[in-house]
Amino acid sequence: DGGITQSPKYLFRKEGQNVTLSCEQNLNHDAMYWYRQDPGQGLRLIYYSQIVNDFQKGDIAEGYSVSREKKESFPLTVTSAQKNPTAFYLCASRTSGRLFFGEGSRLTVL
Amino acid sequence: AQTVTQSQPEMSVQEAETVTLSCTYDTSESNYYLFWYKQPPSRQMILVIRQEAYKQQNATENRFSVNFQKAAKSFSLKISDSQLGDTAMYFCAFMKHAGRGNKLVFGAGTILRVKS
């Protein structure tokens, strides 16, 4: 089935550790996005990429990094510089005027 | 920069009744897309309905319809014959039609509770 796969679904990390969230799509979409969602709040854009080897910061990029070496993959690294990383992270890809979302990754910092 | 405002943090409706969720947005773009997404407790983002700004006709998907007022920059969602499964967070979102920096901008969301 075509779609977007995020892993892991749940992740726990100790303070000071970097962690990488995976996002893979087999929809052949050029554009991919990472959003963060805090409890009871809307989605805020972290990073996005419109083409391989190119990406732009969103509204809350500080403490995060991404890469886009392959069209199918857009991993997000939450670094130790991110002050409050506990959140729900959603990856999406886009074709023309439609976004498709993964099922999300829940990161908890202990 | 585009902004999306949902002024109703929470709403409730009786099963089988109709409810309208409000959304306003601000943009200088002339061509764009507007969306309503549903996020149930599973947290999966589900596209409810999509409207292209250049189309004057309001989009409809089964029990869901929109009232798109381009001049007023308003995009409300009407849910008819509400069902218990409609209970979810609803997000209004905006996206430019094309060009660099094309990203989806979300409102803060409205929690909808359908009561039996």
Short mmCIF file of C-alpha atoms in Angstrom, two decimals:
data_model
loop_
_atom_site.label_atom_id
_atom_site.label_comp_id
_atom_site.label_asym_id
_atom_site.label_seq_id
_atom_site.Cartn_x
_atom_site.Cartn_y
_atom_site.Cartn_z
CA ASP A 1 0.00 0.00 0.00
CA GLY A 2 1.20 3.51 -0.73
CA GLY A 3 1.63 5.83 2.20
CA ILE A 4 3.83 7.46 4.78
CA THR A 5 5.52 5.44 7.50
CA GLN A 6 6.81 7.03 10.66
CA SER A 7 8.92 5.20 13.20
CA PRO A 8 9.13 4.66 16.02
CA LYS A 9 5.58 5.26 17.17
CA TYR A 10 6.71 5.85 20.76
CA LEU A 11 10.16 6.93 21.87
CA PHE A 12 11.65 7.73 25.23
CA ARG A 13 14.88 9.58 25.62
CA LYS A 14 16.98 10.94 28.43
CA GLU A 15 17.80 14.60 28.61
CA GLY A 16 20.91 15.50 26.65
CA GLN A 17 20.49 12.76 24.07
CA ASN A 18 19.86 13.27 20.38
CA VAL A 19 17.13 11.18 18.78
CA THR A 20 16.17 10.65 15.15
CA LEU A 21 12.60 10.14 13.95
CA SER A 22 12.16 8.33 10.67
CA CYS A 23 9.74 9.30 7.90
CA GLU A 24 9.51 7.26 4.69
CA GLN A 25 7.06 7.67 1.82
CA ASN A 26 6.44 5.58 -1.29
CA LEU A 27 4.06 8.05 -2.90
CA ASN A 28 6.75 9.60 -5.14
CA HIS A 29 6.03 13.04 -3.66
CA ASP A 30 8.65 15.77 -3.95
CA ALA A 31 7.64 17.81 -0.91
CA MET A 32 7.84 16.58 2.68
CA TYR A 33 7.13 18.26 6.02
CA TRP A 34 7.67 17.85 9.75
CA TYR A 35 5.17 19.26 12.24
CA ARG A 36 5.15 19.33 16.01
CA GLN A 37 1.94 19.11 18.06
CA ASP A 38 1.70 19.87 21.77
CA PRO A 39 -1.30 18.76 23.87
CA GLY A 40 -4.49 20.56 22.94
CA GLN A 41 -2.72 22.69 20.36
CA GLY A 42 -2.41 23.01 16.63
CA LEU A 43 0.42 21.88 14.40
CA ARG A 44 3.56 23.96 14.07
CA LEU A 45 5.97 23.56 11.18
CA ILE A 46 9.52 22.51 12.04
CA TYR A 47 11.16 21.92 8.64
CA TYR A 48 10.07 21.24 5.11
CA SER A 49 11.70 20.07 1.92
CA GLN A 50 10.41 20.69 -1.58
CA ILE A 51 13.01 18.64 -3.39
CA VAL A 52 15.88 16.25 -2.69
CA ASN A 53 18.98 17.87 -1.13
CA ASP A 54 17.04 21.03 -0.26
CA PHE A 55 15.12 21.98 2.89
CA GLN A 56 13.92 25.10 4.68
CA LYS A 57 13.32 26.04 8.28
CA GLY A 58 9.76 26.34 9.45
CA ASP A 59 8.46 28.35 12.38
CA ILE A 60 10.13 26.36 15.18
CA ALA A 61 13.35 24.92 13.71
CA GLU A 62 15.64 25.66 16.65
CA GLY A 63 16.96 22.47 18.24
CA TYR A 64 16.03 20.31 15.25
CA SER A 65 17.87 19.16 12.14
CA VAL A 66 16.83 17.31 8.98
CA SER A 67 18.32 15.79 5.85
CA ARG A 68 16.84 14.93 2.45
CA GLU A 69 19.29 12.67 0.68
CA LYS A 70 16.59 10.54 -0.93
CA LYS A 71 13.19 11.45 -2.26
CA GLU A 72 11.55 8.80 -0.09
CA SER A 73 13.13 9.77 3.21
CA PHE A 74 13.05 12.86 5.44
CA PRO A 75 14.42 12.05 8.91
CA LEU A 76 14.15 14.52 11.78
CA THR A 77 16.78 14.72 14.50
CA VAL A 78 15.75 16.21 17.82
CA THR A 79 18.97 17.49 19.33
CA SER A 80 19.90 18.17 22.94
CA ALA A 81 19.56 21.87 22.12
CA GLN A 82 15.79 21.50 21.90
CA LYS A 83 14.63 22.76 25.30
CA ASN A 84 11.25 21.10 25.44
CA PRO A 85 11.20 18.14 23.04
CA THR A 86 8.36 16.13 24.57
CA ALA A 87 5.64 16.30 21.90
CA PHE A 88 3.84 14.48 19.12
CA TYR A 89 5.59 14.70 15.75
CA LEU A 90 3.83 14.36 12.42
CA CYS A 91 5.42 13.88 9.02
CA ALA A 92 3.61 14.67 5.79
CA SER A 93 4.19 14.64 2.06
CA ARG A 94 2.48 16.71 -0.61
CA THR A 95 1.34 16.36 -4.16
CA SER A 96 -0.21 19.41 -5.85
CA GLY A 97 -2.85 20.61 -3.41
CA ARG A 98 -3.07 17.73 -1.01
CA LEU A 99 -1.07 16.64 2.04
CA PHE A 100 -0.81 13.08 3.30
CA PHE A 101 0.14 12.45 6.92
CA GLY A 102 1.90 9.63 8.71
CA GLU A 103 0.55 8.24 11.97
CA GLY A 104 2.94 10.25 14.09
CA SER A 105 5.70 9.64 16.63
CA ARG A 106 5.29 10.38 20.32
CA LEU A 107 8.57 11.51 21.93
CA THR A 108 8.87 11.68 25.70
CA VAL A 109 11.94 13.04 27.43
CA LEU A 110 12.53 11.52 30.85
CA ALA B 1 2.72 35.52 6.17
CA GLN B 2 -0.52 33.61 6.27
CA THR B 3 -2.44 33.08 9.49
CA VAL B 4 -5.43 30.91 10.30
CA THR B 5 -7.76 31.62 13.22
CA GLN B 6 -10.26 29.26 14.79
CA SER B 7 -12.16 31.21 17.43
CA GLN B 8 -14.00 28.28 19.03
CA PRO B 9 -11.71 26.18 21.25
CA GLU B 10 -14.49 23.71 22.06
CA MET B 11 -17.97 22.92 20.81
CA SER B 12 -20.56 20.29 21.52
CA VAL B 13 -23.56 19.06 19.55
CA GLN B 14 -26.30 16.54 20.08
CA GLU B 15 -26.22 13.44 17.91
CA ALA B 16 -28.13 13.90 14.62
CA GLU B 17 -28.01 17.68 14.86
CA THR B 18 -26.02 20.16 12.78
CA VAL B 19 -22.98 22.10 13.92
CA THR B 20 -20.83 24.76 12.27
CA LEU B 21 -17.15 25.32 13.01
CA SER B 22 -15.68 28.73 12.20
CA CYS B 23 -12.39 29.61 10.53
CA THR B 24 -10.94 32.86 9.26
CA TYR B 25 -7.63 33.39 7.55
CA ASP B 26 -5.40 36.18 6.38
CA THR B 27 -3.43 36.17 3.16
CA SER B 28 -2.43 38.39 0.27
CA GLU B 29 -2.45 35.43 -2.11
CA SER B 30 -5.19 35.23 -4.71
CA ASN B 31 -5.01 31.51 -5.37
CA TYR B 32 -4.77 28.97 -2.59
CA TYR B 33 -6.27 25.91 -0.96
CA LEU B 34 -8.24 25.66 2.27
CA PHE B 35 -8.70 22.46 4.22
CA TRP B 36 -10.51 20.99 7.16
CA TYR B 37 -8.71 18.11 8.88
CA LYS B 38 -10.11 15.86 11.57
CA GLN B 39 -7.89 14.42 14.30
CA PRO B 40 -9.63 11.73 16.39
CA PRO B 41 -8.11 10.38 19.62
CA SER B 42 -5.87 8.10 17.52
CA ARG B 43 -4.17 11.35 16.40
CA GLN B 44 -4.26 10.34 12.74
CA MET B 45 -4.84 13.42 10.56
CA ILE B 46 -7.79 12.79 8.27
CA LEU B 47 -8.68 15.13 5.42
CA VAL B 48 -12.34 16.07 5.71
CA ILE B 49 -12.75 18.53 2.87
CA ARG B 50 -10.73 20.73 0.54
CA GLN B 51 -11.61 23.97 -1.23
CA GLU B 52 -9.73 25.65 -4.06
CA ALA B 53 -9.99 29.42 -3.79
CA TYR B 54 -10.63 29.99 -7.48
CA LYS B 55 -13.73 27.78 -7.36
CA GLN B 56 -16.80 29.70 -6.31
CA GLN B 57 -18.84 26.61 -5.57
CA ASN B 58 -18.64 25.43 -1.97
CA ALA B 59 -17.09 21.98 -1.52
CA THR B 60 -19.24 19.15 -0.16
CA GLU B 61 -18.34 15.66 1.05
CA ASN B 62 -21.35 13.66 2.21
CA ARG B 63 -22.40 15.19 5.57
CA PHE B 64 -19.65 17.79 5.48
CA SER B 65 -19.90 21.08 3.61
CA VAL B 66 -18.17 24.42 3.72
CA ASN B 67 -19.24 28.03 3.46
CA PHE B 68 -16.38 29.73 1.65
CA GLN B 69 -16.52 33.51 1.63
CA LYS B 70 -13.39 34.66 -0.21
CA ALA B 71 -13.86 38.39 0.26
CA ALA B 72 -14.45 37.95 3.97
CA LYS B 73 -11.64 35.36 4.21
CA SER B 74 -13.95 32.99 6.00
CA PHE B 75 -14.12 29.20 5.66
CA SER B 76 -16.62 27.51 7.99
CA LEU B 77 -17.36 23.78 8.18
CA LYS B 78 -20.89 22.48 8.58
CA ILE B 79 -21.43 18.95 9.82
CA SER B 80 -24.96 17.66 9.28
CA ASP B 81 -26.54 14.70 11.06
CA SER B 82 -23.70 14.60 13.59
CA GLN B 83 -22.50 11.15 14.63
CA LEU B 84 -20.61 10.00 17.69
CA GLY B 85 -17.66 9.19 15.44
CA ASP B 86 -17.38 12.85 14.52
CA THR B 87 -15.99 13.56 17.99
CA ALA B 88 -12.48 14.85 17.32
CA MET B 89 -10.26 17.88 17.06
CA TYR B 90 -10.89 19.79 13.83
CA PHE B 91 -8.22 21.90 12.19
CA CYS B 92 -8.65 24.52 9.52
CA ALA B 93 -5.61 24.94 7.27
CA PHE B 94 -4.33 27.12 4.43
CA MET B 95 -1.84 26.44 1.66
CA LYS B 96 -0.65 28.60 -1.21
CA HIS B 97 -1.49 27.21 -4.60
CA ALA B 98 2.12 27.06 -5.81
CA GLY B 99 5.59 28.45 -5.50
CA ARG B 100 8.49 28.28 -3.12
CA GLY B 101 7.70 28.07 0.55
CA ASN B 102 4.53 26.17 -0.11
CA LYS B 103 3.47 24.87 3.29
CA LEU B 104 0.31 24.08 5.20
CA VAL B 105 -0.53 26.61 7.93
CA PHE B 106 -2.90 25.37 10.64
CA GLY B 107 -5.30 27.02 13.00
CA ALA B 108 -5.23 26.14 16.71
CA GLY B 109 -8.09 23.67 16.35
CA THR B 110 -11.62 23.19 17.68
CA ILE B 111 -12.52 20.23 19.87
CA LEU B 112 -15.92 18.90 18.84
CA ARG B 113 -17.86 16.61 21.15
CA VAL B 114 -20.92 14.80 19.86
CA LYS B 115 -23.29 13.76 22.65
CA SER B 116 -25.76 10.91 22.59
#
